[in-house]
Amino acid sequence: MDIMDVYQLKQIITEPTRITNYSQSLIDVFITNNPHKVNTSGVIRIGISDHYMIYVSTKVSIGKSLPKIVESTSFKNYNKVAFKSDLLNMLNSSFIGLELELDPNVMWLKWRNVFTSIVEKHAPLRIRKVRSQHTPWLTSEIKKEMNHRDYLKQKATRTNSRYFYQAYKVARNKTNKIIQKAKSEHFKSIINSNINNPKQLWKSVNIIRGKGSKTTNISSLNQEDDTVVGDKNIAETLNSYFVNVGPSLSGDLPESEKSYVDFVQYSANTTFTFNDITENDTLKLLQGLKTSKAAGPDKISARFVKDSAEVICQTLTLIFNRSLQQGIFPEDLKTAFVLPIFKDGDKTDCSNYRPISVLSIVAKIFEKIVYNQLITYIDENNILSNNQFGFRKSHSTLTSMLNATNNWLLNIDKGLINGVLFLDLRKAFETQLIMKYYLIS
């Protein structure tokens, strides 16, 4: 008995799927065990290859997906000069006497409201639907070649003419070469334009390799014995996990026989204090902003901050200095969009997601100013270990590997055996001991 009969299967394509001027054959099939659910089926005669495309349509109960709606800034009537002029006038009138204000929270909120109101006036937010990206290398000329190729394929099929079959093959090969060349030139252009931007360069290379970034769509999560569904419930579950994972893991760690004090080699003979921030310090960072940086919860775009750098540096410097003087970081600037990025493993397990925080652009500027002062103090007092390669100027994973390789080679020259232990500390950032930082004053 035929295997199709044994499993009660039916092949529903009835037309030839490969036609030449010598033969016709049906070698592309669609097999189903529920033929009654098929509405229509058939063959689409296109010229992509010598095999035609088969299709099947059926009724399925699938909820209609809603189009993606996003907020975007309209630059239709944006004028940089007019924007800066209006912003300067508004800041000058709004900040009269504000230098006497002691609370940086009050100062920041007033500044934010002024800035966002002027931005909204010159470049308002608009709601729009996001369309899927077209294939960038598919030009109108290439589409014409594709249409001509398909026309010749249909003509050859209808007439069974050797002449048209030959013409179709020539057109097909020509179209394939044009598409390959266009794709190659497109990606070469992207790579060459990002040759000094490693992050964007590797992003482009991964797209070429078919390993582009994937959107993290979380349909459900497992929490103990329950299954969490719904966007809001999933967001709250992940937020709770990210907030509590550090203290939870720290509480599970066994007590060490040694104190962290035993591992700190630096003996403080100086005390770190913040210097007053100058307007030039703030201006340099504002002018060096990358406009591609995402806006935080306050929706303040890096482009507008950079465009108005000369106008806003004075008032921002005033707010930053007041914050350092009072020891208060504005609460509003602590808020972040937290994006859960899937790492690997079970997608329903919270521990397999890494939180990425998108902070306010202004918060990043302030943090960079604080970092610059702190790292200067640390470097001048030689506080960091020589084996600290991360997050340091002129240091990287490359210098770490060079240092390790050099030590291994020296050991080999001495006739010693190298033993290498690779460790990956789980949730290292969340479980670090904050108290040890007091030891560096």
PDB file of C-alpha atoms in Angstrom, residues 1-127:
ATOM      1  CA  MET A   1       0.000   0.000   0.000  1.00  0.00           C
ATOM      2  CA  ASP A   2       1.240   3.523  -0.811  1.00  0.00           C
ATOM      3  CA  ILE A   3       2.644   5.429   2.202  1.00  0.00           C
ATOM      4  CA  MET A   4       0.264   8.297   1.412  1.00  0.00           C
ATOM      5  CA  ASP A   5      -2.672   5.950   1.881  1.00  0.00           C
ATOM      6  CA  VAL A   6      -1.225   4.490   5.067  1.00  0.00           C
ATOM      7  CA  TYR A   7      -1.108   7.905   6.735  1.00  0.00           C
ATOM      8  CA  GLN A   8      -4.219   9.214   4.951  1.00  0.00           C
ATOM      9  CA  LEU A   9      -2.353  12.011   3.209  1.00  0.00           C
ATOM     10  CA  LYS A  10      -3.229  13.826   0.008  1.00  0.00           C
ATOM     11  CA  GLN A  11      -1.108  15.780  -2.454  1.00  0.00           C
ATOM     12  CA  ILE A  12      -3.143  18.757  -3.671  1.00  0.00           C
ATOM     13  CA  ILE A  13      -0.976  20.406  -6.362  1.00  0.00           C
ATOM     14  CA  THR A  14      -2.256  19.296  -9.779  1.00  0.00           C
ATOM     15  CA  GLU A  15      -0.374  21.510 -12.267  1.00  0.00           C
ATOM     16  CA  PRO A  16       3.175  21.010 -13.574  1.00  0.00           C
ATOM     17  CA  THR A  17       5.753  22.886 -11.512  1.00  0.00           C
ATOM     18  CA  ARG A  18       8.682  22.584 -13.925  1.00  0.00           C
ATOM     19  CA  ILE A  19       8.216  23.139 -17.635  1.00  0.00           C
ATOM     20  CA  THR A  20      10.867  23.117 -20.330  1.00  0.00           C
ATOM     21  CA  ASN A  21      10.524  23.006 -24.092  1.00  0.00           C
ATOM     22  CA  TYR A  22      11.090  19.254 -23.791  1.00  0.00           C
ATOM     23  CA  SER A  23       9.037  18.184 -20.784  1.00  0.00           C
ATOM     24  CA  GLN A  24       6.547  19.024 -18.058  1.00  0.00           C
ATOM     25  CA  SER A  25       6.763  17.589 -14.546  1.00  0.00           C
ATOM     26  CA  LEU A  26       5.093  17.965 -11.163  1.00  0.00           C
ATOM     27  CA  ILE A  27       7.912  17.643  -8.645  1.00  0.00           C
ATOM     28  CA  ASP A  28       6.998  20.356  -6.104  1.00  0.00           C
ATOM     29  CA  VAL A  29       4.215  19.087  -3.876  1.00  0.00           C
ATOM     30  CA  PHE A  30       2.051  20.073  -0.924  1.00  0.00           C
ATOM     31  CA  ILE A  31       0.918  17.166   1.258  1.00  0.00           C
ATOM     32  CA  THR A  32      -1.756  17.434   3.939  1.00  0.00           C
ATOM     33  CA  ASN A  33      -3.894  15.178   6.101  1.00  0.00           C
ATOM     34  CA  ASN A  34      -6.742  17.745   6.072  1.00  0.00           C
ATOM     35  CA  PRO A  35      -7.471  18.513   2.400  1.00  0.00           C
ATOM     36  CA  HIS A  36     -10.949  19.767   3.319  1.00  0.00           C
ATOM     37  CA  LYS A  37      -9.339  22.765   5.032  1.00  0.00           C
ATOM     38  CA  VAL A  38      -7.690  23.911   1.804  1.00  0.00           C
ATOM     39  CA  ASN A  39      -9.626  26.595  -0.072  1.00  0.00           C
ATOM     40  CA  THR A  40      -7.484  27.016  -3.167  1.00  0.00           C
ATOM     41  CA  SER A  41      -4.132  25.830  -4.403  1.00  0.00           C
ATOM     42  CA  GLY A  42      -2.091  26.144  -7.538  1.00  0.00           C
ATOM     43  CA  VAL A  43       1.083  27.244  -9.223  1.00  0.00           C
ATOM     44  CA  ILE A  44       2.478  30.756  -9.706  1.00  0.00           C
ATOM     45  CA  ARG A  45       4.580  31.043 -12.836  1.00  0.00           C
ATOM     46  CA  ILE A  46       7.471  33.325 -11.940  1.00  0.00           C
ATOM     47  CA  GLY A  47      10.960  33.466 -13.375  1.00  0.00           C
ATOM     48  CA  ILE A  48      13.090  33.272 -10.252  1.00  0.00           C
ATOM     49  CA  SER A  49      14.139  29.711 -11.108  1.00  0.00           C
ATOM     50  CA  ASP A  50      13.166  26.870 -13.439  1.00  0.00           C
ATOM     51  CA  HIS A  51      10.714  25.661 -10.768  1.00  0.00           C
ATOM     52  CA  TYR A  52       7.416  27.464 -10.335  1.00  0.00           C
ATOM     53  CA  MET A  53       6.165  28.565  -6.936  1.00  0.00           C
ATOM     54  CA  ILE A  54       3.302  26.597  -5.405  1.00  0.00           C
ATOM     55  CA  TYR A  55       0.709  28.098  -3.082  1.00  0.00           C
ATOM     56  CA  VAL A  56      -2.065  26.967  -0.767  1.00  0.00           C
ATOM     57  CA  SER A  57      -4.685  29.116   0.932  1.00  0.00           C
ATOM     58  CA  THR A  58      -6.723  28.096   3.934  1.00  0.00           C
ATOM     59  CA  LYS A  59      -8.917  29.734   6.526  1.00  0.00           C
ATOM     60  CA  VAL A  60      -7.287  30.057   9.914  1.00  0.00           C
ATOM     61  CA  SER A  61      -8.390  31.852  13.044  1.00  0.00           C
ATOM     62  CA  ILE A  62      -5.546  34.258  13.698  1.00  0.00           C
ATOM     63  CA  GLY A  63      -6.019  37.519  15.506  1.00  0.00           C
ATOM     64  CA  LYS A  64      -5.305  40.502  13.310  1.00  0.00           C
ATOM     65  CA  SER A  65      -1.969  42.001  14.270  1.00  0.00           C
ATOM     66  CA  LEU A  66      -2.069  45.708  14.903  1.00  0.00           C
ATOM     67  CA  PRO A  67       0.371  47.988  13.072  1.00  0.00           C
ATOM     68  CA  LYS A  68       3.278  49.236  15.157  1.00  0.00           C
ATOM     69  CA  ILE A  69       2.585  52.788  16.288  1.00  0.00           C
ATOM     70  CA  VAL A  70       5.531  54.937  17.364  1.00  0.00           C
ATOM     71  CA  GLU A  71       6.171  58.516  18.387  1.00  0.00           C
ATOM     72  CA  SER A  72       8.603  60.388  16.177  1.00  0.00           C
ATOM     73  CA  THR A  73       9.779  63.973  15.965  1.00  0.00           C
ATOM     74  CA  SER A  74       8.660  66.056  12.996  1.00  0.00           C
ATOM     75  CA  PHE A  75      11.493  68.192  11.594  1.00  0.00           C
ATOM     76  CA  LYS A  76       9.325  69.614   8.818  1.00  0.00           C
ATOM     77  CA  ASN A  77       9.437  73.169  10.186  1.00  0.00           C
ATOM     78  CA  TYR A  78      12.521  72.850  12.389  1.00  0.00           C
ATOM     79  CA  ASN A  79      15.002  75.729  12.243  1.00  0.00           C
ATOM     80  CA  LYS A  80      18.079  75.434  14.444  1.00  0.00           C
ATOM     81  CA  VAL A  81      18.697  79.191  14.722  1.00  0.00           C
ATOM     82  CA  ALA A  82      15.083  79.960  15.675  1.00  0.00           C
ATOM     83  CA  PHE A  83      15.063  77.055  18.152  1.00  0.00           C
ATOM     84  CA  LYS A  84      18.191  78.312  19.931  1.00  0.00           C
ATOM     85  CA  SER A  85      16.896  81.871  20.025  1.00  0.00           C
ATOM     86  CA  ASP A  86      13.562  80.905  21.604  1.00  0.00           C
ATOM     87  CA  LEU A  87      15.266  78.571  24.075  1.00  0.00           C
ATOM     88  CA  LEU A  88      17.751  81.242  25.173  1.00  0.00           C
ATOM     89  CA  ASN A  89      15.001  83.791  25.772  1.00  0.00           C
ATOM     90  CA  MET A  90      12.891  81.312  27.742  1.00  0.00           C
ATOM     91  CA  LEU A  91      15.803  80.113  29.900  1.00  0.00           C
ATOM     92  CA  ASN A  92      16.916  83.676  30.654  1.00  0.00           C
ATOM     93  CA  SER A  93      13.437  84.648  31.818  1.00  0.00           C
ATOM     94  CA  SER A  94      12.701  81.399  33.692  1.00  0.00           C
ATOM     95  CA  PHE A  95      16.004  81.088  35.572  1.00  0.00           C
ATOM     96  CA  ILE A  96      16.042  84.580  37.071  1.00  0.00           C
ATOM     97  CA  GLY A  97      16.870  84.106  40.752  1.00  0.00           C
ATOM     98  CA  LEU A  98      17.035  80.328  40.404  1.00  0.00           C
ATOM     99  CA  GLU A  99      20.714  80.359  41.353  1.00  0.00           C
ATOM    100  CA  LEU A 100      19.453  80.874  44.907  1.00  0.00           C
ATOM    101  CA  GLU A 101      17.465  77.614  44.795  1.00  0.00           C
ATOM    102  CA  LEU A 102      19.060  74.905  46.952  1.00  0.00           C
ATOM    103  CA  ASP A 103      17.094  71.874  45.730  1.00  0.00           C
ATOM    104  CA  PRO A 104      18.492  70.447  42.449  1.00  0.00           C
ATOM    105  CA  ASN A 105      15.223  68.544  41.942  1.00  0.00           C
ATOM    106  CA  VAL A 106      13.319  71.827  41.629  1.00  0.00           C
ATOM    107  CA  MET A 107      15.977  73.305  39.337  1.00  0.00           C
ATOM    108  CA  TRP A 108      16.037  70.292  37.044  1.00  0.00           C
ATOM    109  CA  LEU A 109      12.262  69.968  36.675  1.00  0.00           C
ATOM    110  CA  LYS A 110      11.972  73.639  35.774  1.00  0.00           C
ATOM    111  CA  TRP A 111      14.772  73.319  33.211  1.00  0.00           C
ATOM    112  CA  ARG A 112      13.249  70.164  31.725  1.00  0.00           C
ATOM    113  CA  ASN A 113       9.816  71.774  31.353  1.00  0.00           C
ATOM    114  CA  VAL A 114      11.279  74.829  29.606  1.00  0.00           C
ATOM    115  CA  PHE A 115      13.401  72.737  27.245  1.00  0.00           C
ATOM    116  CA  THR A 116      10.672  70.275  26.267  1.00  0.00           C
ATOM    117  CA  SER A 117       8.136  73.057  25.675  1.00  0.00           C
ATOM    118  CA  ILE A 118      10.475  74.812  23.217  1.00  0.00           C
ATOM    119  CA  VAL A 119      11.272  71.515  21.481  1.00  0.00           C
ATOM    120  CA  GLU A 120       7.564  70.747  21.127  1.00  0.00           C
ATOM    121  CA  LYS A 121       7.026  74.167  19.564  1.00  0.00           C
ATOM    122  CA  HIS A 122       9.736  73.760  16.905  1.00  0.00           C
ATOM    123  CA  ALA A 123       9.706  69.984  16.343  1.00  0.00           C
ATOM    124  CA  PRO A 124       6.514  68.432  17.731  1.00  0.00           C
ATOM    125  CA  LEU A 125       6.039  64.734  18.344  1.00  0.00           C
ATOM    126  CA  ARG A 126       3.878  62.912  15.828  1.00  0.00           C
ATOM    127  CA  ILE A 127       2.242  59.493  15.950  1.00  0.00           C
TER     128      ILE A 127
END
